Short mmCIF file of C-alpha atoms in Angstrom, two decimals:
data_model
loop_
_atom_site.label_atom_id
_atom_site.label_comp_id
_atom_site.label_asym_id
_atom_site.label_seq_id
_atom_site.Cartn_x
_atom_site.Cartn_y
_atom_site.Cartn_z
CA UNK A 1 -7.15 -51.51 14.22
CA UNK A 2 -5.03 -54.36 16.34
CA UNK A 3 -5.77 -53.51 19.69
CA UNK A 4 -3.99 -55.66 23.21
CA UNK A 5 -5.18 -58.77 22.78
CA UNK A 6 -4.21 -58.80 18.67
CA UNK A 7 -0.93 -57.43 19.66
CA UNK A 8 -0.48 -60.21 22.77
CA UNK A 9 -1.33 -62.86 20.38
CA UNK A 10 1.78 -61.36 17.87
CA UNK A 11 4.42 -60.91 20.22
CA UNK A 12 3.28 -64.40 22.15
CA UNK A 13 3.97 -66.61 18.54
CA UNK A 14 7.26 -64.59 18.16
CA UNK A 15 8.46 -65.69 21.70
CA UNK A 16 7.44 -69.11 21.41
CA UNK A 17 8.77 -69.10 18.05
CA UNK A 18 11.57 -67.14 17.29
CA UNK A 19 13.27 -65.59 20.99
CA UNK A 20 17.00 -68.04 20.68
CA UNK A 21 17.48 -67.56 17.01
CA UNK A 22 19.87 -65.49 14.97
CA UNK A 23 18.76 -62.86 12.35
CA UNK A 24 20.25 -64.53 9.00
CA UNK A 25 18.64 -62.19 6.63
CA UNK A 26 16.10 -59.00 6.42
CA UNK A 27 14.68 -57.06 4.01
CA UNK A 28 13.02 -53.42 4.63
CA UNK A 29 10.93 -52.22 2.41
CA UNK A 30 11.28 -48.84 0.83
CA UNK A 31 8.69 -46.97 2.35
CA UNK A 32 9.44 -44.38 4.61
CA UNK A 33 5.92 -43.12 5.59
CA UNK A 34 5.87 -46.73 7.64
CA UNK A 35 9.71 -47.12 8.07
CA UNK A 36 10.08 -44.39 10.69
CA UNK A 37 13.62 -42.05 10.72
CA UNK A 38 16.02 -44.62 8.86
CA UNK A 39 17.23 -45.90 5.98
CA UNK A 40 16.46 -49.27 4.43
CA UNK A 41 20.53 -50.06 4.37
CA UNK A 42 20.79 -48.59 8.53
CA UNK A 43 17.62 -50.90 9.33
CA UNK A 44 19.31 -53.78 7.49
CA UNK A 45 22.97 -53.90 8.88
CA UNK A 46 21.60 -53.00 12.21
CA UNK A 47 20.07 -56.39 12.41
CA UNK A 48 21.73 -58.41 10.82
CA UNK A 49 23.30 -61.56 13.15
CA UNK A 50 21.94 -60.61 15.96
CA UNK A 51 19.90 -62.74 18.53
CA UNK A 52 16.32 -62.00 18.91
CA UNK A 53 16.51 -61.91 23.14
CA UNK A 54 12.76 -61.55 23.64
CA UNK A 55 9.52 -59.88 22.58
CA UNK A 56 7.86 -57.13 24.35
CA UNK A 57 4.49 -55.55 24.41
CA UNK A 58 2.80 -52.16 25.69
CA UNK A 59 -0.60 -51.27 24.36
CA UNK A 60 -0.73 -51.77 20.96
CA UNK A 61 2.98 -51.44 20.37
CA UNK A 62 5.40 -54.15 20.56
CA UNK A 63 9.62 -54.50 19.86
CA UNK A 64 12.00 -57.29 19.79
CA UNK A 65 14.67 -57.18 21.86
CA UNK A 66 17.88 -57.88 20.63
CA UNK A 67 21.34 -59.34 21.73
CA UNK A 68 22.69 -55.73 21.76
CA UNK A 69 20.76 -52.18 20.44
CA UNK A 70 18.82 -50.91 18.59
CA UNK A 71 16.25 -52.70 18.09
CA UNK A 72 12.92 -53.49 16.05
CA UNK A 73 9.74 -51.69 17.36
CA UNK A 74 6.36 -52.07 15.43
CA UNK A 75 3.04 -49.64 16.25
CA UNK A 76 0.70 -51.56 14.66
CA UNK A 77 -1.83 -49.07 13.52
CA UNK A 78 -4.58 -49.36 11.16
CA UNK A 79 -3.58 -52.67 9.68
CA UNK A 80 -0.31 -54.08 10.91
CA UNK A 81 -0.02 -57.50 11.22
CA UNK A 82 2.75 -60.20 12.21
CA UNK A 83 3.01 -63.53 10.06
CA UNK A 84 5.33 -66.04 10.43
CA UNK A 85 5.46 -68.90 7.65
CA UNK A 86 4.13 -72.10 8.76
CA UNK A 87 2.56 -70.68 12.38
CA UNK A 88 -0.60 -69.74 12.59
CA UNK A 89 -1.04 -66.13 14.32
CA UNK A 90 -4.36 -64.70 14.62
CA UNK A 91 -4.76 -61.29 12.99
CA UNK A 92 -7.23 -58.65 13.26
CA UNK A 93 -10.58 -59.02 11.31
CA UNK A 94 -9.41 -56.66 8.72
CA UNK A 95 -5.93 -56.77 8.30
CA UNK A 96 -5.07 -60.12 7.31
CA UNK A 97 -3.17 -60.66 4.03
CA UNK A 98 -5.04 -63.52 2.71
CA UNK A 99 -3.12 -67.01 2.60
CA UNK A 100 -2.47 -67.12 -1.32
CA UNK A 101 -0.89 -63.87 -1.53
CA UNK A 102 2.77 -64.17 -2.34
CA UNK A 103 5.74 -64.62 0.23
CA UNK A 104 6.35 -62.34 1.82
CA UNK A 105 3.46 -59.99 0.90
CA UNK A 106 3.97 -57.16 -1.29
CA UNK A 107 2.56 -55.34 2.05
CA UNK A 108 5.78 -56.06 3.46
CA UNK A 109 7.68 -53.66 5.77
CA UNK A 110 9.94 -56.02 7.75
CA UNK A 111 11.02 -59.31 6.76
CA UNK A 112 13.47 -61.42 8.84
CA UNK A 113 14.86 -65.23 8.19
CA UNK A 114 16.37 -66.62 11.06
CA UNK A 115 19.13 -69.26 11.43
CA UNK A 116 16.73 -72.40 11.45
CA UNK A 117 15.08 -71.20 8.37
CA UNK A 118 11.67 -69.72 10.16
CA UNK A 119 10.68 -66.42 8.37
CA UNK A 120 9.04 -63.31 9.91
CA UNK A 121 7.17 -60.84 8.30
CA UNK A 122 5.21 -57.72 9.58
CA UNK A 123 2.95 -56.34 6.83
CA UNK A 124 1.09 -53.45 6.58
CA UNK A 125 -2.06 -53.03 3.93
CA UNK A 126 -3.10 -49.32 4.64
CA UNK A 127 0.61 -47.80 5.63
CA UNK A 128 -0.59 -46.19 8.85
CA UNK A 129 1.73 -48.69 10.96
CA UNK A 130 5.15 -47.42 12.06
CA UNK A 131 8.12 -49.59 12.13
CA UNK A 132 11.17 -47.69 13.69
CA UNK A 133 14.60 -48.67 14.98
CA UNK A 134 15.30 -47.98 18.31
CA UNK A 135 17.65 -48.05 21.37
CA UNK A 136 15.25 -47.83 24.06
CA UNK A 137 11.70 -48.37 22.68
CA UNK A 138 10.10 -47.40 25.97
CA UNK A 139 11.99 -44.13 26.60
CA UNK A 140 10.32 -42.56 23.79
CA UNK A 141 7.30 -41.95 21.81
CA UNK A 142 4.76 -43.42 21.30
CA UNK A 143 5.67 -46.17 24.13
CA UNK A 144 6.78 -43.44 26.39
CA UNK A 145 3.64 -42.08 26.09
CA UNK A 146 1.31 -44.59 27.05
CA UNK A 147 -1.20 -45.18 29.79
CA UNK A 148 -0.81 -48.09 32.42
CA UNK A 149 -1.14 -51.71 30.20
CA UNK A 150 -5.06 -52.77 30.77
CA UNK A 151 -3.84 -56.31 30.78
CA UNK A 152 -0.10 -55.99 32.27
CA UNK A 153 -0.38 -53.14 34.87
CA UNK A 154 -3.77 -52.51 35.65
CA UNK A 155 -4.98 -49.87 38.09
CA UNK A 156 -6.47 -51.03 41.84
CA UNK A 157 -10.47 -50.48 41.61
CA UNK A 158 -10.27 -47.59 44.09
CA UNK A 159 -7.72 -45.73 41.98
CA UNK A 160 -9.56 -46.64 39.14
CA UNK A 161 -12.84 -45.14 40.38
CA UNK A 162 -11.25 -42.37 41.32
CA UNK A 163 -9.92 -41.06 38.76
CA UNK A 164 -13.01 -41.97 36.50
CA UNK A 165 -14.84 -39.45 38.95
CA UNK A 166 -12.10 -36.53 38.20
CA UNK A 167 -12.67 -37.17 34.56
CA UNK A 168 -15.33 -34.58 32.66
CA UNK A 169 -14.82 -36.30 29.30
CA UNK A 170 -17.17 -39.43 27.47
CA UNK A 171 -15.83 -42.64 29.19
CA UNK A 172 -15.90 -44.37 25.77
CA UNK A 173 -13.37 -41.70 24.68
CA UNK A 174 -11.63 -41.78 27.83
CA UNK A 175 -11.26 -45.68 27.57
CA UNK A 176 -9.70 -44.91 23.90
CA UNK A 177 -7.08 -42.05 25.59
CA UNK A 178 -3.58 -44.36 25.27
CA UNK A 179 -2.36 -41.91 27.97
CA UNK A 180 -5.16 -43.30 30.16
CA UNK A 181 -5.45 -46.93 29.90
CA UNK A 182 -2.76 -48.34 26.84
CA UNK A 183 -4.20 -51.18 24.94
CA UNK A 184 -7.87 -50.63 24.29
CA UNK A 185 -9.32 -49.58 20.89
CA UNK A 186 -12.77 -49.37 19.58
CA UNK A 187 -13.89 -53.44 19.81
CA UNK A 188 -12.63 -53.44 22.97
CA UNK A 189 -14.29 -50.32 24.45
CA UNK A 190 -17.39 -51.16 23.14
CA UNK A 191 -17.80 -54.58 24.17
CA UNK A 192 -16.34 -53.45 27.91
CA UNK A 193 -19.57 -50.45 28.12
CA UNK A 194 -22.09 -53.52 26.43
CA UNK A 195 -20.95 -55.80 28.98
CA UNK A 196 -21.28 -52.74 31.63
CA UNK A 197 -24.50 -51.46 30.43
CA UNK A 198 -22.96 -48.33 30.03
CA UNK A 199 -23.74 -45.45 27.35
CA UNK A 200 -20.52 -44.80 25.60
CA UNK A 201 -21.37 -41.14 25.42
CA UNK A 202 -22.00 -41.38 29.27
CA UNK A 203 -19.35 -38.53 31.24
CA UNK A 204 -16.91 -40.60 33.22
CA UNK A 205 -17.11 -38.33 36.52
CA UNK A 206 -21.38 -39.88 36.55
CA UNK A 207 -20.41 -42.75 36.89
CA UNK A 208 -21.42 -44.36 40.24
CA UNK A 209 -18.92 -46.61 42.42
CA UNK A 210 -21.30 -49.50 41.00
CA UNK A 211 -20.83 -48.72 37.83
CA UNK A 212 -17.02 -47.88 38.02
CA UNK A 213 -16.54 -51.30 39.67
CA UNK A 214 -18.49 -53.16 37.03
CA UNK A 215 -16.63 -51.54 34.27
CA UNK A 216 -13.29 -52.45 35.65
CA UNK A 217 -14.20 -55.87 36.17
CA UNK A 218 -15.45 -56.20 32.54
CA UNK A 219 -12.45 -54.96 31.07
CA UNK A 220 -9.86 -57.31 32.77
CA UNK A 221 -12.36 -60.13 32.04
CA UNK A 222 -12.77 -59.31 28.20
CA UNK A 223 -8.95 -58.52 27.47
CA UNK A 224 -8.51 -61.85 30.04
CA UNK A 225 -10.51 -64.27 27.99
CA UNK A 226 -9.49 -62.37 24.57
CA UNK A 227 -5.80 -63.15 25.70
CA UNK A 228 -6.78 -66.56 26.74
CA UNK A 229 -8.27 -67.84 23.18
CA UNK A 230 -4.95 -65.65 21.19
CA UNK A 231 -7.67 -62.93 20.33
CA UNK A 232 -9.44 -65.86 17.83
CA UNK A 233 -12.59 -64.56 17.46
CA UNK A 234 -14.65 -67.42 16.73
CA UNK A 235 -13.75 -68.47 20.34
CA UNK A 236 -15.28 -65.39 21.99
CA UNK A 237 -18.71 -66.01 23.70
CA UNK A 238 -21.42 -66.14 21.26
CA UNK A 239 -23.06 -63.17 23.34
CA UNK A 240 -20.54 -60.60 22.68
CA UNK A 241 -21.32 -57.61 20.94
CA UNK A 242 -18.02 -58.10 18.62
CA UNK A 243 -19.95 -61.05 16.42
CA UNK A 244 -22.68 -58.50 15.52
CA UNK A 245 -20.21 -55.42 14.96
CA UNK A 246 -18.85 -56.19 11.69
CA UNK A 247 -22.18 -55.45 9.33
CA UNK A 248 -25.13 -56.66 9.42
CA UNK A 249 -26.07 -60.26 10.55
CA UNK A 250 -29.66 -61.53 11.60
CA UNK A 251 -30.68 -61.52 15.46
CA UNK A 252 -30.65 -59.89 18.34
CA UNK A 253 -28.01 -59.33 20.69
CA UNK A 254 -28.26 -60.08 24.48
CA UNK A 255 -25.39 -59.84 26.33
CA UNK A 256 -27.33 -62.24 28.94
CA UNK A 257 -24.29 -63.27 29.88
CA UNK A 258 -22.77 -59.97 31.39
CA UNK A 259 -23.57 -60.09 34.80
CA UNK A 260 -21.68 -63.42 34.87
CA UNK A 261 -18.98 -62.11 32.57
CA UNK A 262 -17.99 -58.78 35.02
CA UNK A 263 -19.45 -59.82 37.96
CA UNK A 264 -15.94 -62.02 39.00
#
């Protein structure tokens, strides 16, 4: 699924592209397993002429803030995916709506023109996303919920460590816990523990201080440099476990390169 840095890359190309416009038109789809606790015709009018303000991320969950509330808030789940025509946005590996599908996709759930013409669309192909209208996204679920942003609020190294050492649970499913750390999914954690040399299935409260403090560095260094390069892939180092995740593909992987990666 779209984890941080997929997410950052979204809500960056709708800031640089679309925060000081007005909402001309939208179009909801009807769907109400992804459109979450409102009609189609609510959704609509709510938006309708207002001023996109900014756009916000937390984890894997980001909103645009409007001139006034409610406003749009998209949990990106399995497959969800912002596309704006004429930008390029990078997408997760496997959600991407490929370019000669009509516009806007048939996956559809939220499509917006603004006043210059630029279109916005967020699409989801599987239907586990959730797109919900809301007056304070960050008062309730899911963003409520969350963990401390890995990349926007993460925790000192000695509070860190700590609390890995009170923690009697598998540090790759710790690292996956929203309520722990917000933002990292399953690429993520397991490039973070290959980088670490750390067993996924390791408990948390074994870890040693060494260990703790190389984790913690390779986390803000991956989600750093994923940021960096808009979570493009093919701009990753070629050492990373991700390029050899996705099937098979001849070689062998290294990760020579993660003592210099985590060591900063």
């Amino acid at each position: 699924m779209p984890e941080l840095p997929e997410v950052e890359a979204a809500r960056r190309a709708v800031h640089e592209n679309c925060v000081g416009k007005k909402i001309t038109k939208c179009v909801i789809a009807d769907d109400s397993k992804v459109i979450d606790a409102v009609s189609r015709s609510e959704f609509e009018a709510s938006v309708l002429g207002k001023l996109i303000v900014a756009a916000h991320r937390k984890g894997k969950n980001m909103w645009l803030q409007l001139d006034s509330p409610p406003f749009p808030s998209f949990q990106f789940g399995m497959a969800g995916a912002i596309y704006i025509k004429g930008v390029a946005v990078t997408q997760y590996k496997r959600s991407a709506v490929k370019d000669e599908d009509e516009w806007p996709s048939k996956y559809s759930k939220f499509f917006i023109e603004l006043d210059d013409g630029l279109e916005l669309s967020f699409t989801d192909k599987r239907r586990f996303a959730k797109v919900r209208l809301l007056k304070d996204p960050t008062s309730v679920p899911p963003i409520s919920e969350l963990g401390p942003d890995a990349l926007l609020e993460p925790m000192a190294l000695e509070e860190f460590t700590k609390s890995l050492h009170k923690k009697k649970t598998e540090i790759k499913a710790l690292l996956l816990d929203q309520s722990y750390i917000s933002g990292i999914g399953n690429w993520v954690a397991d490039e973070v523990l290959y980088q670490a040399r750390i067993h996924p299935r390791q408990v948390a409260s074994s870890l040693s201080d060494e260990n703790c403090s190389t984790l913690y560095n390779c986390i803000k260094e991956v989600i750093q440099l994923a940021v960096e390069v808009d979570a493009d892939c093919s701009r990753f180092p070629l050492e990373w476990l991700f390029h050899f995740r996705w099937g098979k593909r001849p070689g062998k992987i290294s990760g020579e390169n993660a003592s210099l990666l985590c060591s900063s």
